[in-house]
mmCIF file of C-alpha atoms and ligand atoms in Angstrom:
data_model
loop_
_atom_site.group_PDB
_atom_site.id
_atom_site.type_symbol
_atom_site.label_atom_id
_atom_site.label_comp_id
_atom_site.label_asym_id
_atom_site.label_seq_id
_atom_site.Cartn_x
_atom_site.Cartn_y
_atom_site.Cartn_z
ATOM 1 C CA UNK A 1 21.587 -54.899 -51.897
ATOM 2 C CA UNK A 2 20.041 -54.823 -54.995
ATOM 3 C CA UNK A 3 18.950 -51.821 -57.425
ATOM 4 C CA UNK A 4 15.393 -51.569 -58.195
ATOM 5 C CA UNK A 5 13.919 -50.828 -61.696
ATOM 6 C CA UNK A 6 10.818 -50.027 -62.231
ATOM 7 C CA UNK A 7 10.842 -48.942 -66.268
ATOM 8 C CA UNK A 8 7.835 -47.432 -67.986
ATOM 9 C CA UNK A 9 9.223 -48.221 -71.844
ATOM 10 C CA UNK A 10 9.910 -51.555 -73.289
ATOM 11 C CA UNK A 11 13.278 -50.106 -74.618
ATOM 12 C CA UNK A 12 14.523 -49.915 -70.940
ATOM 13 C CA UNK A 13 13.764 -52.812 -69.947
ATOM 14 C CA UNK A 14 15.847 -54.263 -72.608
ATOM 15 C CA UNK A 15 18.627 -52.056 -71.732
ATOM 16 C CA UNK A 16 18.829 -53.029 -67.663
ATOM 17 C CA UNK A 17 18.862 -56.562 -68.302
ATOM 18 C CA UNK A 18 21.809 -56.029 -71.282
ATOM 19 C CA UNK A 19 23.800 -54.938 -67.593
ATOM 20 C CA UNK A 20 23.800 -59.051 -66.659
ATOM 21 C CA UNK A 21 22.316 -60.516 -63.994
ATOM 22 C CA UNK A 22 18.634 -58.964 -63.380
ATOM 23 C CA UNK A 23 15.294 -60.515 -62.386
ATOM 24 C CA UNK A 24 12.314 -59.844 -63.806
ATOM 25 C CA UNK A 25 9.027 -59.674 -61.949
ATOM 26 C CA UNK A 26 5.694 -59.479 -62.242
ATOM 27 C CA UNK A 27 3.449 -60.244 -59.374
ATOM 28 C CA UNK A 28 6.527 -61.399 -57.681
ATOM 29 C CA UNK A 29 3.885 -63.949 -56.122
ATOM 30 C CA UNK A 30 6.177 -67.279 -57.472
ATOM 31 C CA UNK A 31 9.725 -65.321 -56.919
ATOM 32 C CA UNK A 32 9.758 -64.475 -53.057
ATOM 33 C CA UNK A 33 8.627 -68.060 -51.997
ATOM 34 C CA UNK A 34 10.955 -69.764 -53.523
ATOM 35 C CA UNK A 35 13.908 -67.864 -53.452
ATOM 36 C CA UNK A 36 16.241 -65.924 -51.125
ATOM 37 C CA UNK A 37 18.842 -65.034 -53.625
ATOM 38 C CA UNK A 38 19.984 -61.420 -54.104
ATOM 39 C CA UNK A 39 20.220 -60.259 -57.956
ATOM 40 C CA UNK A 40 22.350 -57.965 -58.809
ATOM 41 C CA UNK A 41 19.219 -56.010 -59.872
ATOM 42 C CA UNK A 42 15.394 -56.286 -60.247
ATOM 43 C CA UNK A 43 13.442 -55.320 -63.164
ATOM 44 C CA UNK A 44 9.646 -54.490 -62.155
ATOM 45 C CA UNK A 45 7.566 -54.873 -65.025
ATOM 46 C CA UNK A 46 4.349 -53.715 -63.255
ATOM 47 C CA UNK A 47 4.594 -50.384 -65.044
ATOM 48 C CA UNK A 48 5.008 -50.909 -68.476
ATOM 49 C CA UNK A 49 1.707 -49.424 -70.293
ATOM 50 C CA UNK A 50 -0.987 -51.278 -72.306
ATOM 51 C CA UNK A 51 0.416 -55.018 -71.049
ATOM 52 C CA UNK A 52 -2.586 -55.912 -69.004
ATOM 53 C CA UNK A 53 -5.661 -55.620 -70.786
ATOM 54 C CA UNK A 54 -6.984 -59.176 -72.751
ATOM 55 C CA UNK A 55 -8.261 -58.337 -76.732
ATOM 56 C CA UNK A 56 -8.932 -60.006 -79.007
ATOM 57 C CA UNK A 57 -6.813 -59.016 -82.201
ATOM 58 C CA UNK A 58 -7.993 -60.244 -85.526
ATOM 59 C CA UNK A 59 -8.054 -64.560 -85.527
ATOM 60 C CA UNK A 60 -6.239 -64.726 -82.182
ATOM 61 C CA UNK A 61 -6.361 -63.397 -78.341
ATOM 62 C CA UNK A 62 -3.788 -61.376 -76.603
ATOM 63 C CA UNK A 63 -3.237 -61.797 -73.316
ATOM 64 C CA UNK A 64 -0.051 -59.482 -72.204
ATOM 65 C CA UNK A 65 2.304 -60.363 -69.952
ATOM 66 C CA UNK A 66 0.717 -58.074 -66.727
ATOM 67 C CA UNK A 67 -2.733 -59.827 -67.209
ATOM 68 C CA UNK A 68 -3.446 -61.172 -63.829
ATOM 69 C CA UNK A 69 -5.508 -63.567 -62.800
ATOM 70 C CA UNK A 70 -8.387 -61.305 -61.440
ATOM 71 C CA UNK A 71 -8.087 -59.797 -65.096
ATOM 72 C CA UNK A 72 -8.827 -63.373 -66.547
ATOM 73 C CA UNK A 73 -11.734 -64.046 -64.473
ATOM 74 C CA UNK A 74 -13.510 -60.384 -65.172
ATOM 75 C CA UNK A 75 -12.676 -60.577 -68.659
ATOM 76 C CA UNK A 76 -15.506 -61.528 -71.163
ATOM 77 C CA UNK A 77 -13.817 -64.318 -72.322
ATOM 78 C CA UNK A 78 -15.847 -66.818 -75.321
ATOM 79 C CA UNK A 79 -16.080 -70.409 -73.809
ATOM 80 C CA UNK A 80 -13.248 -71.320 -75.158
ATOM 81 C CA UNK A 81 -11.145 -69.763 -72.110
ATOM 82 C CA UNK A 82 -13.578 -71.760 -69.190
ATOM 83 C CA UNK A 83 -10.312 -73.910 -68.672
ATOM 84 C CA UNK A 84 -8.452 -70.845 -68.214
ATOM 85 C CA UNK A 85 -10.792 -69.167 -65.762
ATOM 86 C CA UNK A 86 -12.152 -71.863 -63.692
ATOM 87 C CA UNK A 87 -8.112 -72.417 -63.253
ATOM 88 C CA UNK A 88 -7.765 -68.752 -62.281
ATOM 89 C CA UNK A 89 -10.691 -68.688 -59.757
ATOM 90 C CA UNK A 90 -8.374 -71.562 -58.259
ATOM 91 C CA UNK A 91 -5.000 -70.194 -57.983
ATOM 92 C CA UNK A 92 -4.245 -69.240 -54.077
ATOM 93 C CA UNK A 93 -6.472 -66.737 -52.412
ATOM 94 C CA UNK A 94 -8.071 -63.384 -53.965
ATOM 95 C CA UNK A 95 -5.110 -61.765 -53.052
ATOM 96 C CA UNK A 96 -2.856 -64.043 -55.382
ATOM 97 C CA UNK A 97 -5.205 -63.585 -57.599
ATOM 98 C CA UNK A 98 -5.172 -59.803 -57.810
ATOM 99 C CA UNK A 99 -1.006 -59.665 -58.237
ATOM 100 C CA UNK A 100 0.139 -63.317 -59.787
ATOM 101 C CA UNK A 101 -0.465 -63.333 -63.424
ATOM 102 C CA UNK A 102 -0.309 -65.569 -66.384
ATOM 103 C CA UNK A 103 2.821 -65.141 -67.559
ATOM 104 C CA UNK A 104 4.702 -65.040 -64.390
ATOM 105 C CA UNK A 105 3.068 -68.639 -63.932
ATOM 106 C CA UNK A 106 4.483 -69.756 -67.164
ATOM 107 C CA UNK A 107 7.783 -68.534 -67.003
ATOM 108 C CA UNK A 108 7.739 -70.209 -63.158
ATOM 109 C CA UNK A 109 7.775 -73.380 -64.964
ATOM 110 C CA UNK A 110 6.601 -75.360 -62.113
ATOM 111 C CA UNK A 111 5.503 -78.864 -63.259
ATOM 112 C CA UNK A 112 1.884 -77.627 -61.147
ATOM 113 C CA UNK A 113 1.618 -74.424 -62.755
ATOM 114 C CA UNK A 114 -2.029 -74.310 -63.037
ATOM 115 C CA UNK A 115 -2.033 -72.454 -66.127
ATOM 116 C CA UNK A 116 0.577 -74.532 -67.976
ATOM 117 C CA UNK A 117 -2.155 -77.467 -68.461
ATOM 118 C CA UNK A 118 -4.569 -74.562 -69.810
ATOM 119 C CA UNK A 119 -2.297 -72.891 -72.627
ATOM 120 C CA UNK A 120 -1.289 -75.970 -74.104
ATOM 121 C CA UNK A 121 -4.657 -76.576 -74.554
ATOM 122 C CA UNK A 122 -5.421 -73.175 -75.831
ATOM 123 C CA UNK A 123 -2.329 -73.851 -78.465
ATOM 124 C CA UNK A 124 -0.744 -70.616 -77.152
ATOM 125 C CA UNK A 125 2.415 -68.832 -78.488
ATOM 126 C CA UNK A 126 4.472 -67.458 -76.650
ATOM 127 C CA UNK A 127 5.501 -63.563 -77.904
ATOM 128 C CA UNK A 128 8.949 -62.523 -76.603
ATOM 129 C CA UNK A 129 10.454 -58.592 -76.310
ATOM 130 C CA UNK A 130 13.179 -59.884 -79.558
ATOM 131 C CA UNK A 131 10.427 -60.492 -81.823
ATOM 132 C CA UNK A 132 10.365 -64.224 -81.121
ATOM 133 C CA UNK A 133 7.394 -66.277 -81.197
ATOM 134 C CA UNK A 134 7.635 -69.982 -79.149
ATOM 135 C CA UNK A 135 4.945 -72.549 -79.220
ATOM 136 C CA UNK A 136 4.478 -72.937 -75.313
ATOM 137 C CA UNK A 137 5.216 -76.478 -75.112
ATOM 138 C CA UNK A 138 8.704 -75.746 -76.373
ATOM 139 C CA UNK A 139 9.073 -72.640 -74.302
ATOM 140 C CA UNK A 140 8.676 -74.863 -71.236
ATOM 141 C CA UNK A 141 11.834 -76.943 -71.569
ATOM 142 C CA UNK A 142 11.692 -78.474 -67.872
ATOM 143 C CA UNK A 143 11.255 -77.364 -64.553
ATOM 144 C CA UNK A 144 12.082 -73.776 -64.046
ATOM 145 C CA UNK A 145 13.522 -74.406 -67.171
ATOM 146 C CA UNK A 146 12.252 -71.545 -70.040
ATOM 147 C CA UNK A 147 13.297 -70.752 -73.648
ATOM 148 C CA UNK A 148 14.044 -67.512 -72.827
ATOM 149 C CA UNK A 149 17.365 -65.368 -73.738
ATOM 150 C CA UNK A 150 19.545 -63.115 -71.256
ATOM 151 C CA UNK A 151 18.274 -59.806 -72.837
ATOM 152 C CA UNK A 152 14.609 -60.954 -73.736
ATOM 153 C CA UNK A 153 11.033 -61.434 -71.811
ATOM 154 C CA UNK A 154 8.271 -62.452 -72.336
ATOM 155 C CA UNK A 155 5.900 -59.578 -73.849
ATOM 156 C CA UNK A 156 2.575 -61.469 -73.968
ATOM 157 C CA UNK A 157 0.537 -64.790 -75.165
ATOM 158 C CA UNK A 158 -1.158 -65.127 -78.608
ATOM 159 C CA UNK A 159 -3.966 -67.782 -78.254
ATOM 160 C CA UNK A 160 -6.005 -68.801 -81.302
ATOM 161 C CA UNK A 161 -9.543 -67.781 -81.620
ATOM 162 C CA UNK A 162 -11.704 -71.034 -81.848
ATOM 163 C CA UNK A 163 -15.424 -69.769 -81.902
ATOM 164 C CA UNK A 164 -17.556 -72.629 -80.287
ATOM 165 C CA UNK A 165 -15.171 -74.280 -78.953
ATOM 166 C CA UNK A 166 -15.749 -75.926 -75.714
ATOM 167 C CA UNK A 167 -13.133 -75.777 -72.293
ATOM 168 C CA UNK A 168 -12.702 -77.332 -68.530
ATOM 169 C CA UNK A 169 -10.105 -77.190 -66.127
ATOM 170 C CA UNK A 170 -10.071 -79.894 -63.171
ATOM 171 C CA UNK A 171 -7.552 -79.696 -60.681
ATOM 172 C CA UNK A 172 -6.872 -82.066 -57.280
ATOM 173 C CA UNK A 173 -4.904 -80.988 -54.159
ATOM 174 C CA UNK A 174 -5.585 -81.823 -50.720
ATOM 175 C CA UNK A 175 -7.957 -79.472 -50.316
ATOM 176 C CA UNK A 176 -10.641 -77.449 -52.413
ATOM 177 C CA UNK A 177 -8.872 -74.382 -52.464
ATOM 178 C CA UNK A 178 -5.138 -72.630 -51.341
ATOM 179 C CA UNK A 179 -3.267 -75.818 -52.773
ATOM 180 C CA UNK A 180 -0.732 -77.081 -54.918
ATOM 181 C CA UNK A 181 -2.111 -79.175 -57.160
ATOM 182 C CA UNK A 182 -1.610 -83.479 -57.244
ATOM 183 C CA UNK A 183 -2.839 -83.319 -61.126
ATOM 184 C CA UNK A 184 -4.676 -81.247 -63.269
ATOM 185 C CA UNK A 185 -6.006 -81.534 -66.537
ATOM 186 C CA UNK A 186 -7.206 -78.818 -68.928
ATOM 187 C CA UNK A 187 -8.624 -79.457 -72.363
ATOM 188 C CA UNK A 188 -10.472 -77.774 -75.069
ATOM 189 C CA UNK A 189 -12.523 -79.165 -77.975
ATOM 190 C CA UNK A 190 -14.051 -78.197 -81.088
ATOM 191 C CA UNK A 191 -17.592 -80.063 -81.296
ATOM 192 C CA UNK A 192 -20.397 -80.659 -84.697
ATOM 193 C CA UNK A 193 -23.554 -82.150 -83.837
ATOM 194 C CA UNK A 194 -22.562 -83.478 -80.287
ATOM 195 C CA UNK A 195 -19.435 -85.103 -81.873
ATOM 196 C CA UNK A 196 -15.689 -84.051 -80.885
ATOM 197 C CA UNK A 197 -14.183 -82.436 -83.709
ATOM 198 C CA UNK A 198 -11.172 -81.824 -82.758
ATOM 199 C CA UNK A 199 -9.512 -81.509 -78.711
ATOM 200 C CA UNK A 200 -6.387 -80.487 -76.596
ATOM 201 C CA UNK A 201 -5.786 -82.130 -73.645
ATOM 202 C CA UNK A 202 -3.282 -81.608 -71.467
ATOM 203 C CA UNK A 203 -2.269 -82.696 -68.097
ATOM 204 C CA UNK A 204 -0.002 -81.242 -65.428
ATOM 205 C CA UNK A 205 2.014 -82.444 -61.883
ATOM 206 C CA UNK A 206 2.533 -85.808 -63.529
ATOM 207 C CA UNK A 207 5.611 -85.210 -65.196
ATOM 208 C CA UNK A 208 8.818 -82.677 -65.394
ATOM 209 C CA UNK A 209 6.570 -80.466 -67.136
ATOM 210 C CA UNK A 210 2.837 -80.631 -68.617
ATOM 211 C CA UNK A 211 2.016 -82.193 -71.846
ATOM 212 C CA UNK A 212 -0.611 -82.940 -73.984
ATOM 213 C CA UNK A 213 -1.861 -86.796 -74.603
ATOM 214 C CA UNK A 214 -1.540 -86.817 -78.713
ATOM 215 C CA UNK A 215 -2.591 -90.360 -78.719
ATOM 216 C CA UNK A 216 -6.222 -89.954 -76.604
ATOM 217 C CA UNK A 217 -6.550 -86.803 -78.376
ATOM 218 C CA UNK A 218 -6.467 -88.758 -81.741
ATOM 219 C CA UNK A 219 -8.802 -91.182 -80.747
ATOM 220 C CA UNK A 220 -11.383 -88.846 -79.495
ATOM 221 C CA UNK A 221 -12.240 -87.328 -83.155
ATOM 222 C CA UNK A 222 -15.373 -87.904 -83.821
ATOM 223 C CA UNK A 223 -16.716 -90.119 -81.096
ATOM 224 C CA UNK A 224 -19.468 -88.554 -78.767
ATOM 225 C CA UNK A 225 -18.312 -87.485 -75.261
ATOM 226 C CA UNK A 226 -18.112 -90.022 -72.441
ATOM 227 C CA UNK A 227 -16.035 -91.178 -70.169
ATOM 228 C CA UNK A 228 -15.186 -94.666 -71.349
ATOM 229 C CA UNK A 229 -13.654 -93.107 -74.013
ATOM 230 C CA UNK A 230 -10.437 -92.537 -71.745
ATOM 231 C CA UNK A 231 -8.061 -95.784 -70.571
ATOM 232 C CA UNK A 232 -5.146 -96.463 -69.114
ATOM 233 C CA UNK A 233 -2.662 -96.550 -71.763
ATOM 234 C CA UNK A 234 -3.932 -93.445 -72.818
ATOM 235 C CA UNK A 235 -2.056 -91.959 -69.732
ATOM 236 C CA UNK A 236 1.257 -93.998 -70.329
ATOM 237 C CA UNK A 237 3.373 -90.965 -71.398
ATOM 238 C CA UNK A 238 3.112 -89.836 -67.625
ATOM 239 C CA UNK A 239 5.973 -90.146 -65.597
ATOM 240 C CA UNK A 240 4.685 -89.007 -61.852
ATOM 241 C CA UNK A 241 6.470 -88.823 -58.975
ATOM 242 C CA UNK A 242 6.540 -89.364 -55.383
ATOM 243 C CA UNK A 243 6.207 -86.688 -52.859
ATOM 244 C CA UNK A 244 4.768 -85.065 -50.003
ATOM 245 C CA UNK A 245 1.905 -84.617 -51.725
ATOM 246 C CA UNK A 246 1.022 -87.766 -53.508
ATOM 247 C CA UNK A 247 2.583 -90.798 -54.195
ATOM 248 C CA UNK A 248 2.880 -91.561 -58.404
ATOM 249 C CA UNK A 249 0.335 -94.312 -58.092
ATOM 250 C CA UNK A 250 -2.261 -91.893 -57.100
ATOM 251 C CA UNK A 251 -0.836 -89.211 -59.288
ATOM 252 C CA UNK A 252 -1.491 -91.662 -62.117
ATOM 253 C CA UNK A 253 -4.975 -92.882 -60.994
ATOM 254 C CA UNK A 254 -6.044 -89.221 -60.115
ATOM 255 C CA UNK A 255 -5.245 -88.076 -63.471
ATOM 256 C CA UNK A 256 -7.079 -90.804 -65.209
ATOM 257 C CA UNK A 257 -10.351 -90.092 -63.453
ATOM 258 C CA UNK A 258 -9.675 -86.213 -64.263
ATOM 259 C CA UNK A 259 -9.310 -86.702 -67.888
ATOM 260 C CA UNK A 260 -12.625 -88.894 -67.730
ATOM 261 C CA UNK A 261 -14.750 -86.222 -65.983
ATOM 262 C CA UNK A 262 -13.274 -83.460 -68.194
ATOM 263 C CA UNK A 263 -14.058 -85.410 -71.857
ATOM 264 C CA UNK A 264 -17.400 -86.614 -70.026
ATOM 265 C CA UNK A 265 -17.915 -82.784 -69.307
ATOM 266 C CA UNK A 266 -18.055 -81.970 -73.179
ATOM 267 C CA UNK A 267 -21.163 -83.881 -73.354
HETATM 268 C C1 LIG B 1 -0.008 -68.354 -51.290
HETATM 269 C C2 LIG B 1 0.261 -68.717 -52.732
HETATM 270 C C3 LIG B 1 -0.624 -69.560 -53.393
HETATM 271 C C4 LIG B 1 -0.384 -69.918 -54.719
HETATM 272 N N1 LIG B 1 -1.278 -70.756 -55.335
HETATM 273 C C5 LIG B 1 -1.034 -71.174 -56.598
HETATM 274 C C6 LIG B 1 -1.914 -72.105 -57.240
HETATM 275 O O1 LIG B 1 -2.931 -72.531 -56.699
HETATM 276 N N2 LIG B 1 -1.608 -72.497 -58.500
HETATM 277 C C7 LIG B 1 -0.501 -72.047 -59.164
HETATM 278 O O2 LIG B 1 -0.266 -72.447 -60.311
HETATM 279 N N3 LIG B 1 0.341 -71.143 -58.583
HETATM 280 C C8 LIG B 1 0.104 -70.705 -57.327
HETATM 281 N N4 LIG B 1 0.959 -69.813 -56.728
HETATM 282 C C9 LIG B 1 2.124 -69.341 -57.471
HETATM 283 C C10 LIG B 1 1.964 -67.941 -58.135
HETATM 284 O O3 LIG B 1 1.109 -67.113 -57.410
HETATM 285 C C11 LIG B 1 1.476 -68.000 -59.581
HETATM 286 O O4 LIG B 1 2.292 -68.869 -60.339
HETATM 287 C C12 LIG B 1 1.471 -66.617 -60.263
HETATM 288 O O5 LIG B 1 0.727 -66.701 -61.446
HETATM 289 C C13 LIG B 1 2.872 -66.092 -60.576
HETATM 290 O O6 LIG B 1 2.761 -64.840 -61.227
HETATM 291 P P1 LIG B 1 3.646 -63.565 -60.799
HETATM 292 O O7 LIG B 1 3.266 -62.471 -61.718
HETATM 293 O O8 LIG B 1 3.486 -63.303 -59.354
HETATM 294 O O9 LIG B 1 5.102 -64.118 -61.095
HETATM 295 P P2 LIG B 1 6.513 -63.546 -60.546
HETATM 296 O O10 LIG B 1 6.754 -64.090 -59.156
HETATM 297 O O11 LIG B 1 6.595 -62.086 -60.753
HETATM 298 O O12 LIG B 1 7.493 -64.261 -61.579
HETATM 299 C C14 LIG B 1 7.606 -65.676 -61.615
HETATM 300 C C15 LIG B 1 8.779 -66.031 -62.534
HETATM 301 O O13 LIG B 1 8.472 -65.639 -63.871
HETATM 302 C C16 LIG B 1 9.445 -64.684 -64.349
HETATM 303 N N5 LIG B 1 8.682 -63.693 -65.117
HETATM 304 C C17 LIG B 1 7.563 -63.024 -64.726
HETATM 305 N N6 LIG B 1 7.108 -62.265 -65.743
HETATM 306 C C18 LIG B 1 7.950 -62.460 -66.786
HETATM 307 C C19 LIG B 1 8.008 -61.958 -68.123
HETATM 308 N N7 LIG B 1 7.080 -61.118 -68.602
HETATM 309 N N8 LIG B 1 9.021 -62.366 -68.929
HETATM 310 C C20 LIG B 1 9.948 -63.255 -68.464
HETATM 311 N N9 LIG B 1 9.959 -63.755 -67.228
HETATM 312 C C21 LIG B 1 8.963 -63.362 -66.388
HETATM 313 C C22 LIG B 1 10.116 -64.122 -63.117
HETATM 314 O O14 LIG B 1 11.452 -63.718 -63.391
HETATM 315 C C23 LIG B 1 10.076 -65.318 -62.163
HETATM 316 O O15 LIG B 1 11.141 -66.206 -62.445
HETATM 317 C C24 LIG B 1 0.746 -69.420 -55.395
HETATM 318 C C25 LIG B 1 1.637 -68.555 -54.741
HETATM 319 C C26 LIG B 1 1.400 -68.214 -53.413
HETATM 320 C C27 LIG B 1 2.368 -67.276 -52.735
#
């Protein structure tokens, strides 16, 4: 049996997990699917104050660790965060929606997180309860694999403000909605005079964990939009796999044709 916290002050929650072997939750959308382990103790976080609401804070955007995704997709967001949203319209149901939030999809670190794809391309930090700040492609190490310290969590995301820029999210599965996704892509670009300034793109479910494509991303300065723009070797850091849901050929070929729709979409 395991003892239940459910701490209003940031303070405590540092002191239960200094007693060894707690889990955190959130939503606890990710944890009770997955796993059927007993902790020694769970740490709720749903009740520590003033982590939920999305502000923007000087040059950046704060989105705290109990931001769901219902609070992404009501939030008056600047373009920049379409990636974001259209993703969190797509995760599961309503219901999902209304309890699973950003963080506790990030700190999943599924390779199909949904919105791993989208804050790489938002550049996001990662702010932890220590003080710590980790660019989120090194706090994703590997699957289920976080940079994260026994007595720390994750307090919230710092995303850059980029006024004008432009965002998408695509995302396949086997169905429209209520699925785990084959590949997804998520990008977002800074545009002058119909010209790409300046983009993020970053792909997920084709590899251990999502990352960006440096080498298209170089190459896309300055040209207009289309999608001709995107080939084959652009792809090559990739590694898919074979599974139940899609075989790495069609991971590979899926993702190619996402990446060309979404840098077509900027036009
Ligand atoms: C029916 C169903 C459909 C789903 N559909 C999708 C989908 O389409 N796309 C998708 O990407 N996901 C999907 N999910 C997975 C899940 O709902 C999301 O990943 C959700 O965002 C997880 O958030 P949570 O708050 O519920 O996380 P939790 O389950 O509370 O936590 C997940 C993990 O993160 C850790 N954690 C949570 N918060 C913190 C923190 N602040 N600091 C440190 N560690 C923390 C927890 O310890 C745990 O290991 C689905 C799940 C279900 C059950």
């Amino acid at each position: 049996m395991s003892r239940y916290f459910r701490p209003d002050r940031i303070e405590d929650v540092s002191a239960a997990l200094a007693t060894g072997g707690c889990l955190l939750l959130a939503g606890a959308t990710d944890h009770f699917p997955t796993r059927g382990d007993t902790p020694h103790a769970i740490i709720d976080l749903s009740r520590l104050p003033g982590l939920r609401a999305i502000e923007r804070r000087g040059d950046h955007w704060w989105l705290p660790c109990l931001a769901t995704w219902s609070d992404v997709i009501a939030a008056d967001l600047p373009p920049q965060f379409a990636g974001l949203q259209a993703a969190a319209r797509q995760v599961g149901g309503v219901q999902i929606q209304n309890r699973g939030t950003v963080v506790g999809n990030l700190c999943n670190a599924s390779p199909a997180a949904d919105g791993i794809p989208c804050l790489l391309a938002l550049d996001a930090t990662v702010v932890l309860s220590s003080g710590r700040a980790v660019p989120v492609d090194q706090f994703v190490r590997g699957p289920r694999h976080i940079d994260l310290a026994p007595m720390e969590f994750v307090l919230g995301l710092r995303l850059p403000h980029q006024p004008g820029a432009r965002a998408g999210f695509l995302k396949l599965g086997a169905r429209r909605y209520l699925v785990i996704s084959m590949a997804m892509v998520a990008l977002v670009a800074d545009m002058q005079q119909g010209r790409i300034v300046q983009a993020r793109i970053a792909i997920g479910a084709c590899s251990a964990r999502a990352q960006r494509l440096p080498a298209l991303e170089a190459e896309l300065c300055g040209q207009i939009p289309s999608a001709d723009l995107v080939q084959p070797h652009h792809l090559a850091p990739l590694t898919p796999i074979d599974d139940v849901r899609a075989s790495a050929g069609y991971r590979r070929h899926a993702a190619l044709e996402l990446v060309r729709r979404a840098v077509a979409g900027l036009a």
